[in-house]
Coordinates of C-alpha atoms in Angstrom, one line a residue:
M11 CA 129.6 70.8 98.9
K12 CA 127.8 68.0 100.8
N13 CA 126.5 68.4 104.3
T14 CA 126.2 65.8 107.0
A15 CA 123.0 65.5 109.0
L16 CA 124.7 67.5 111.7
T17 CA 126.1 70.4 109.7
A18 CA 123.5 72.9 111.0
T19 CA 124.2 71.7 114.6
H20 CA 128.0 72.4 114.2
E21 CA 127.3 75.8 112.7
A22 CA 124.9 76.6 115.6
L23 CA 127.7 75.6 118.0
G24 CA 130.0 78.1 116.3
A25 CA 132.3 75.5 114.8
K26 CA 134.8 76.7 112.2
M27 CA 133.7 74.8 109.0
V28 CA 136.0 73.8 106.2
P29 CA 135.6 71.7 103.0
F30 CA 136.9 68.2 103.6
A31 CA 136.6 65.3 101.1
G32 CA 133.7 67.1 99.4
Y33 CA 131.8 67.7 102.8
N34 CA 131.3 70.8 104.9
M35 CA 133.0 69.7 108.1
P36 CA 133.8 71.2 111.5
V37 CA 137.6 71.6 111.8
Q38 CA 137.4 73.0 115.4
Y39 CA 135.1 74.4 118.0
E40 CA 137.1 75.9 121.0
G41 CA 140.6 75.2 119.6
V42 CA 142.7 72.2 118.6
N43 CA 144.8 72.0 121.7
I44 CA 141.9 72.2 124.2
E45 CA 139.9 69.6 122.1
H46 CA 142.9 67.3 121.8
E47 CA 143.4 67.4 125.6
T48 CA 139.7 66.7 126.2
V49 CA 140.0 63.4 124.2
R50 CA 143.2 62.4 126.0
K51 CA 141.9 63.1 129.5
S52 CA 138.1 63.0 129.4
V53 CA 135.6 62.4 126.5
G54 CA 134.8 64.1 123.2
V55 CA 132.6 63.4 120.2
F56 CA 133.4 63.7 116.5
D57 CA 131.0 63.8 113.6
V58 CA 132.7 61.6 111.0
S59 CA 129.6 61.0 109.0
H60 CA 131.5 61.8 105.8
M61 CA 133.1 58.3 106.0
G62 CA 131.8 55.7 103.5
E63 CA 129.9 52.5 104.3
F64 CA 129.5 49.5 101.9
L65 CA 127.4 46.5 102.7
I66 CA 128.7 43.3 101.1
T67 CA 126.3 40.3 101.4
G68 CA 125.6 36.8 100.0
P69 CA 127.4 33.5 99.8
N70 CA 130.4 35.0 98.1
A71 CA 130.7 38.2 100.2
L72 CA 133.8 36.8 102.0
A73 CA 135.4 35.7 98.8
L74 CA 135.2 39.2 97.4
I75 CA 136.6 40.7 100.6
Q76 CA 139.4 38.2 100.7
K77 CA 140.3 38.9 97.1
T78 CA 140.4 42.7 97.5
C79 CA 141.7 43.2 101.0
S80 CA 145.1 42.4 102.5
N81 CA 144.0 41.2 106.0
D82 CA 142.5 37.7 106.5
A83 CA 138.8 38.4 106.9
S84 CA 138.0 34.6 107.4
K85 CA 139.3 35.1 110.9
L86 CA 136.3 37.4 111.7
T87 CA 133.4 36.2 113.8
I88 CA 130.1 38.0 114.2
G89 CA 130.6 41.0 116.4
K90 CA 134.3 41.5 115.5
A91 CA 136.0 44.2 113.3
Q92 CA 139.3 44.2 111.5
Y93 CA 141.6 46.9 110.2
S94 CA 142.8 46.2 106.6
C95 CA 143.9 47.8 103.3
I96 CA 142.9 47.4 99.7
P97 CA 146.1 46.9 97.6
N98 CA 146.2 48.0 94.0
D99 CA 147.8 46.2 91.0
D100 CA 151.0 48.3 91.1
G101 CA 152.2 47.8 94.7
G102 CA 150.3 50.7 96.2
I103 CA 147.2 51.1 98.3
V104 CA 143.7 52.0 97.1
D105 CA 142.5 52.7 100.6
D106 CA 142.6 51.6 104.2
L107 CA 139.4 50.5 105.9
I108 CA 137.6 48.6 108.7
I109 CA 135.7 45.5 108.0
Y110 CA 132.8 44.5 110.3
K111 CA 131.2 41.0 110.3
L112 CA 127.5 41.8 111.0
K113 CA 126.1 38.3 110.3
E114 CA 127.0 35.2 108.4
E115 CA 127.5 36.3 104.8
Q116 CA 127.0 40.0 105.7
Y117 CA 129.9 42.5 106.1
L118 CA 130.2 46.2 106.5
L119 CA 133.2 48.0 104.9
V120 CA 134.0 51.5 106.3
V121 CA 136.1 53.5 103.9
N122 CA 137.7 57.0 103.8
A123 CA 135.4 59.8 102.7
S124 CA 137.7 61.0 99.9
N125 CA 137.8 57.5 98.4
I126 CA 134.1 56.4 98.4
E127 CA 133.7 56.4 94.6
K128 CA 137.2 55.1 93.9
D129 CA 136.8 52.2 96.4
W130 CA 133.3 51.3 95.1
N131 CA 134.5 51.2 91.5
W132 CA 137.6 49.2 92.4
I133 CA 135.8 46.6 94.5
S134 CA 133.0 46.4 91.9
S135 CA 135.6 45.8 89.2
K136 CA 136.9 42.8 91.1
N137 CA 133.4 41.4 91.9
D138 CA 133.3 38.5 89.4
V139 CA 132.0 36.2 92.2
G140 CA 128.5 37.7 92.4
A141 CA 128.6 39.2 95.9
E142 CA 125.8 41.7 96.5
M143 CA 127.1 45.3 97.1
R144 CA 125.2 48.2 98.5
D145 CA 126.6 51.7 99.1
L146 CA 125.0 53.0 102.3
S147 CA 127.3 56.1 102.6
E148 CA 124.5 58.7 101.9
D149 CA 122.1 57.2 104.4
Y150 CA 124.3 56.5 107.4
S151 CA 126.0 58.7 110.0
L152 CA 129.0 58.0 112.2
L153 CA 129.9 59.5 115.5
A154 CA 133.2 58.8 117.3
I155 CA 132.9 59.1 121.0
Q156 CA 136.5 59.0 122.2
G157 CA 138.5 59.3 125.5
P158 CA 139.2 57.5 128.7
K159 CA 135.9 58.6 130.2
A160 CA 133.8 57.4 127.3
V161 CA 132.5 54.2 129.0
E162 CA 131.6 55.9 132.2
A163 CA 129.9 58.9 130.5
M164 CA 127.9 56.9 127.9
Q165 CA 126.8 53.8 130.0
S166 CA 123.5 55.5 131.0
L167 CA 122.5 55.7 127.3
T168 CA 122.5 51.9 126.6
S169 CA 121.5 48.6 128.1
H170 CA 124.7 47.0 126.8
D171 CA 127.7 46.8 129.2
L172 CA 130.1 49.1 127.4
A173 CA 133.1 48.1 129.5
A174 CA 132.6 44.5 128.3
I175 CA 133.0 45.4 124.6
K176 CA 136.6 44.6 123.8
F177 CA 138.8 46.7 121.4
Y178 CA 137.7 46.0 117.8
N179 CA 134.5 44.3 118.9
F180 CA 131.0 45.6 118.5
E181 CA 127.4 45.2 119.6
V182 CA 124.2 46.0 117.7
G183 CA 121.5 47.4 120.0
D184 CA 120.0 50.3 121.8
F185 CA 121.8 53.6 122.2
A186 CA 120.4 57.0 123.2
G187 CA 116.9 55.8 122.7
I188 CA 117.5 54.4 119.2
E189 CA 117.4 50.7 118.3
N190 CA 119.7 48.7 116.0
V191 CA 122.7 51.0 116.4
I192 CA 126.2 49.7 115.9
I193 CA 128.2 50.3 119.0
S194 CA 131.9 49.6 118.1
A195 CA 134.9 49.7 120.3
T196 CA 137.0 51.3 117.6
G197 CA 138.4 54.8 116.9
Y198 CA 141.5 56.5 115.5
T199 CA 142.6 58.5 118.6
G200 CA 144.4 56.0 120.8
S201 CA 142.4 57.1 123.8
G202 CA 139.7 54.4 123.7
G203 CA 136.0 54.9 123.2
F204 CA 133.4 54.0 120.7
E205 CA 132.1 54.6 117.2
I206 CA 128.4 54.8 116.7
Y207 CA 126.8 53.9 113.3
C208 CA 123.1 55.0 112.8
K209 CA 120.8 56.4 110.2
N210 CA 121.0 60.1 109.2
T211 CA 117.5 60.6 110.6
E212 CA 118.6 59.3 114.1
V213 CA 122.0 61.0 114.5
K214 CA 120.7 64.4 115.9
Q215 CA 119.0 62.6 118.8
I216 CA 122.1 60.6 119.5
W217 CA 124.4 63.6 119.2
D218 CA 122.2 65.6 121.6
K219 CA 122.1 62.8 124.2
V220 CA 125.9 62.1 123.9
T221 CA 126.8 65.8 124.5
E222 CA 124.3 66.0 127.3
A223 CA 126.0 63.0 128.9
G224 CA 129.3 65.0 128.9
A225 CA 131.1 64.5 125.6
K226 CA 132.5 67.7 124.2
P227 CA 132.3 68.3 120.4
I228 CA 135.7 67.8 118.7
G229 CA 136.8 69.0 115.3
L230 CA 138.8 67.3 112.5
A231 CA 142.0 69.2 113.4
A232 CA 142.2 67.5 116.8
R233 CA 141.3 64.2 115.1
D234 CA 144.5 64.6 113.0
T235 CA 146.8 65.5 115.9
L236 CA 145.4 62.6 118.0
R237 CA 145.9 60.0 115.3
L238 CA 149.4 61.4 114.5
E239 CA 150.5 61.1 118.2
M240 CA 149.7 57.4 117.8
G241 CA 151.4 57.1 114.4
Y242 CA 148.2 56.0 112.7
C243 CA 148.4 56.4 108.9
L244 CA 146.2 59.0 107.1
Y245 CA 145.3 58.1 103.6
G246 CA 146.5 60.7 101.1
N247 CA 149.4 61.6 103.4
D248 CA 151.2 58.6 104.8
I249 CA 149.7 56.0 102.4
D250 CA 148.4 56.3 98.9
D251 CA 148.4 54.7 95.4
T252 CA 152.2 54.7 95.3
T253 CA 153.1 53.4 98.8
S254 CA 153.1 49.7 99.6
P255 CA 151.6 48.3 102.8
I256 CA 155.1 46.7 103.6
E257 CA 156.9 50.1 103.2
A258 CA 154.1 51.8 105.3
G259 CA 154.6 49.3 108.3
L260 CA 151.2 47.7 107.5
G261 CA 152.7 44.2 107.2
W262 CA 150.7 43.2 110.3
V263 CA 147.5 43.6 108.2
T264 CA 149.0 42.0 105.1
K265 CA 148.4 38.2 105.4
F266 CA 149.9 35.9 102.9
T267 CA 147.7 32.9 104.1
K268 CA 145.5 33.7 101.0
E269 CA 145.7 35.2 97.6
F270 CA 144.6 38.9 97.1
T271 CA 145.4 41.7 94.6
N272 CA 149.1 41.8 94.0
S273 CA 149.8 39.5 96.9
E274 CA 152.6 37.7 95.1
A275 CA 154.6 40.9 94.5
L276 CA 154.0 42.1 98.0
Q277 CA 155.1 38.8 99.5
E278 CA 158.3 39.0 97.4
Q279 CA 158.8 42.5 98.6
K280 CA 158.4 41.4 102.3
S281 CA 161.0 38.6 101.9
R282 CA 163.4 40.6 99.8
G283 CA 163.1 43.7 102.0
V284 CA 162.0 47.2 101.1
E285 CA 164.2 50.1 99.9
R286 CA 162.3 52.8 101.9
K287 CA 160.2 52.8 105.0
L288 CA 157.7 55.0 106.7
I289 CA 159.4 56.2 109.9
A290 CA 158.4 58.2 112.9
F291 CA 160.6 61.1 114.1
E292 CA 160.7 63.7 116.9
L293 CA 162.5 67.0 116.5
D294 CA 165.5 67.4 118.8
E295 CA 165.1 71.2 118.7
R296 CA 162.2 73.7 118.4
G297 CA 160.2 73.6 115.2
I298 CA 157.1 72.2 113.6
P299 CA 157.5 69.7 110.8
R300 CA 154.8 70.0 108.1
H301 CA 153.5 67.8 105.3
G302 CA 155.8 68.2 102.3
Y303 CA 158.9 69.4 104.1
D304 CA 162.1 67.7 103.0
I305 CA 163.9 65.2 105.1
V306 CA 167.7 65.6 104.6
D307 CA 170.8 63.7 105.7
G308 CA 173.8 65.2 107.6
Q309 CA 175.2 66.7 104.3
G310 CA 171.9 68.4 103.5
K311 CA 171.0 65.9 100.7
K312 CA 167.3 65.2 100.4
I313 CA 166.4 61.6 101.5
G314 CA 162.6 61.9 101.8
E315 CA 159.6 64.0 102.6
V316 CA 157.4 64.5 105.7
T317 CA 154.1 62.9 105.1
S318 CA 152.4 64.1 108.3
G319 CA 153.8 66.5 110.9
T320 CA 152.6 68.6 113.8
M321 CA 153.5 70.1 117.2
S322 CA 152.4 67.3 119.6
P323 CA 149.9 68.8 122.1
M324 CA 150.8 66.2 124.7
L325 CA 154.6 66.0 124.2
G326 CA 155.2 69.7 123.4
K327 CA 157.6 68.9 120.6
G328 CA 157.5 68.5 116.8
I329 CA 156.6 65.0 115.6
G330 CA 156.1 63.5 112.2
L331 CA 156.1 60.6 109.8
G332 CA 157.9 60.3 106.4
Y333 CA 159.5 57.8 104.0
V334 CA 163.3 57.5 104.1
P335 CA 165.7 54.9 102.6
T336 CA 165.9 51.8 104.9
V337 CA 169.5 52.7 105.9
F338 CA 168.0 55.7 107.8
A339 CA 165.0 53.8 109.2
D340 CA 166.4 52.3 112.4
V341 CA 165.2 53.7 115.8
N342 CA 167.6 56.3 117.1
S343 CA 168.9 57.1 113.6
K344 CA 169.6 60.9 113.1
I345 CA 168.0 62.8 110.3
N346 CA 167.2 66.5 109.6
I347 CA 163.9 68.2 108.7
Q348 CA 164.3 71.2 106.4
I349 CA 162.2 73.9 108.0
R350 CA 162.6 76.9 105.7
K351 CA 166.3 77.7 105.8
N352 CA 167.1 75.5 108.8
A353 CA 167.9 71.8 108.8
V354 CA 166.5 70.9 112.2
P355 CA 167.9 67.7 113.7
A356 CA 165.5 64.9 114.5
T357 CA 165.6 61.3 115.8
V358 CA 163.8 58.3 114.5
V359 CA 161.6 56.9 117.3
K360 CA 159.4 53.9 118.0
L361 CA 155.7 54.4 117.8
P362 CA 153.4 55.5 119.4
F363 CA 154.8 59.0 120.1
Y364 CA 152.2 59.4 123.0
K365 CA 152.5 56.5 125.4
G366 CA 149.5 57.4 127.5

């Protein structure tokens, strides 16, 4: 089991630790609902240092990214980031990721912790253009400072105007007394804030100053309920090697202005239409939908499975995502979630669940 540079800090704070993607990670501190509400109403900080970072450089760095990723990275200028996915050869997804343009011919790819080795091997296998690749995952830490009060609470820690950094833009500069830190206006909670990339040797100082400035430590359980209230996909649940970006509602990051892995087949799928779609649903009655529960029609016939589900802390009702045949995918369609012996009625809704 790997540790992050902050594992001892989390343990000292009394965090409940669990194995996640091969790392010993804090799942909660005070409790998931309190932590969730902190991020929605104030500011919290997550240690997400288990995430992977690859540096792609050289004259053909962009060519390699364009070939392996679905979004159009040629649109990136220095200081901008982009959400994308890595399609496989069979219509599925290797991973979803964020691409940062650090300099001309220099890009940072941030990938999911559970897929570091898989992604590295996949991208390497496609690198016939001679792009230089470095895996920085073991040397770098990542903190997500999230919530509506993030700018106000963190401004004293940097000379950069945090309010001026637009969503999916970033600055490289001073933060909490450390130089050359990436300050990125990104995050997976839907409540605004920043992600801070620094070296492992620097993260303890940054964590201490961030918590002193008012950010409460938040565990991975709240990270999951926060992202689910926004309808953001979690790799391994809502997207995987068998789900296409078109089925998953990721057509907006799948750009057919260039060729990439399996782009022809995906373009055909987009124009022909898909047979199943990832939908969002709310339970009409009490109950908590869980990953793996069956989705059934009015006659009790299985039509799909819940990929992510929880009791929404902000809405106070059961919410979830799952794949169903397209005929059931329209907003306001009625479906049922099989919770033990009960088929609990649910309604297909438009995302996000939490409107803020």
